[in-house]
Amino acid sequence: MEFAFSDRLKRLPPYPFADLRRKIAAAREKGVKVISLGIGDPDQPTPDEVVKELIRTVADPADANRHRYGCDVPVAQYARSVRDFYTRRYGVTLGEDQVVTTSGSKDAIAQLPTAVMNAGDIGIATTPGYPTYNIGHIFSGANTYFLPLDAKNDFLPGLDSIPSDALRVARVLWINYPNNPTTAVAPMDFFRRAVEFGRKHRIIIAHDSAYSENTYDGYKAPSILQVDGADDTAVEFFSLSKAFNMTGWRAGALVGNASVVKALRTVKENIDNGVLRGIQFAAAKALDMAEKLTPAVNAIYQRRRDMVVEALNANGWRIAKPRATIYIWAPVPEKYARMEKPALAFATDLLEKAGVAVTPGPAFGEKGEGFFRISLSYPDDILKQAMDRIFEMKK
Ligand SMILES: *Cc1c(COP(=O)(O)O)cnc(C)c1O
């Protein structure tokens, strides 16, 4: 028996590069050793100290609750460690009612609309941008107003350009800095304007800070909660995934505006059962040791970033080294820029002529056209090989 999908599932945008995916599979089938630089998922292991804390706590017979539902017997230390981290790192004091533990951040991002949006409401997300904001809206029967990010505005959205009829029914504005996929960072002044915008229009400012700790050259990304009065209107999705090489662990937190935190907590209490206590203990450990652990994680990305940007620039690109994230966001070469679908044309050529797979910009929305994204979450020698192949292809 075959059952039909729900209307909500049918509203999901189709994956735009199914064809490219097929070509990658076909090339591999033919024996081409395709190097994929597509996914943002750390290749480096989780720090030993964190792994050991998981093993220690999960094996500790003194913790009679170690096997139980993480939501019913939460590890108090985890929420404390999140709050301590925010104090040390940003000078932000969070009340106990301003933190809810999440399973990473993607789930929570997709669940927030369930907590705060109704069918017909609008959520504002950027294009290009992380696809999950729009998907969360769709699952709530809501719609997305796509706000463009342009290189000429340093990939910061123009909040004044949102039409008033969209603003009237808008419930949430999603922002994400350091940004995936554009690698842009936001100055405090942008966060100030976002908070002001949220207050003026009574809109939740939902800041996705997935890459707040993946920064280079001494740059430190700010938290939106550093803005005076930000918790009037703003929440921040914090995740340990990219900061500590912990994507598979599922550890994060939503912090900020207490009413939104409470609303998400209510949704979560009704649909998930929390994170294993051992993971909460280990995540607390990671946060407590952040100052020691994140520089080692970032040193590797910074080295790869330098290698990839220098290789691209030696081949005719003119890219500045990004100060954050684990990606390189680059325009397609001039000769593709005039084609009908420049990003797809370039990605297809790169695959077929060099055996290198990158993510075409439109995977992140219409305004990603003309760009491609390379992930630095691959070993140095793989990245180096990929750069050599691109160089060969350009000859
Ligand atoms: C990776 C990523 C996330 C989600 O990661 P989790 O593992 O779910 O915490 C969220 N937002 C952006 C922009 C990301 O790139």
GROMACS .gro file of C-alpha atoms in nm, residues 7 55 199 228 270 381:
model
    6
    7ASP     CA    1  -0.009   1.885   0.213
   55ILE     CA    2   3.210   0.787   2.886
  199ARG     CA    3   1.076   4.615   1.903
  228ASP     CA    4   2.099   4.663   2.549
  270ASN     CA    5   0.525   1.776   2.397
  381ASP     CA    6   4.511   1.676   0.156
   0.00000   0.00000   0.00000
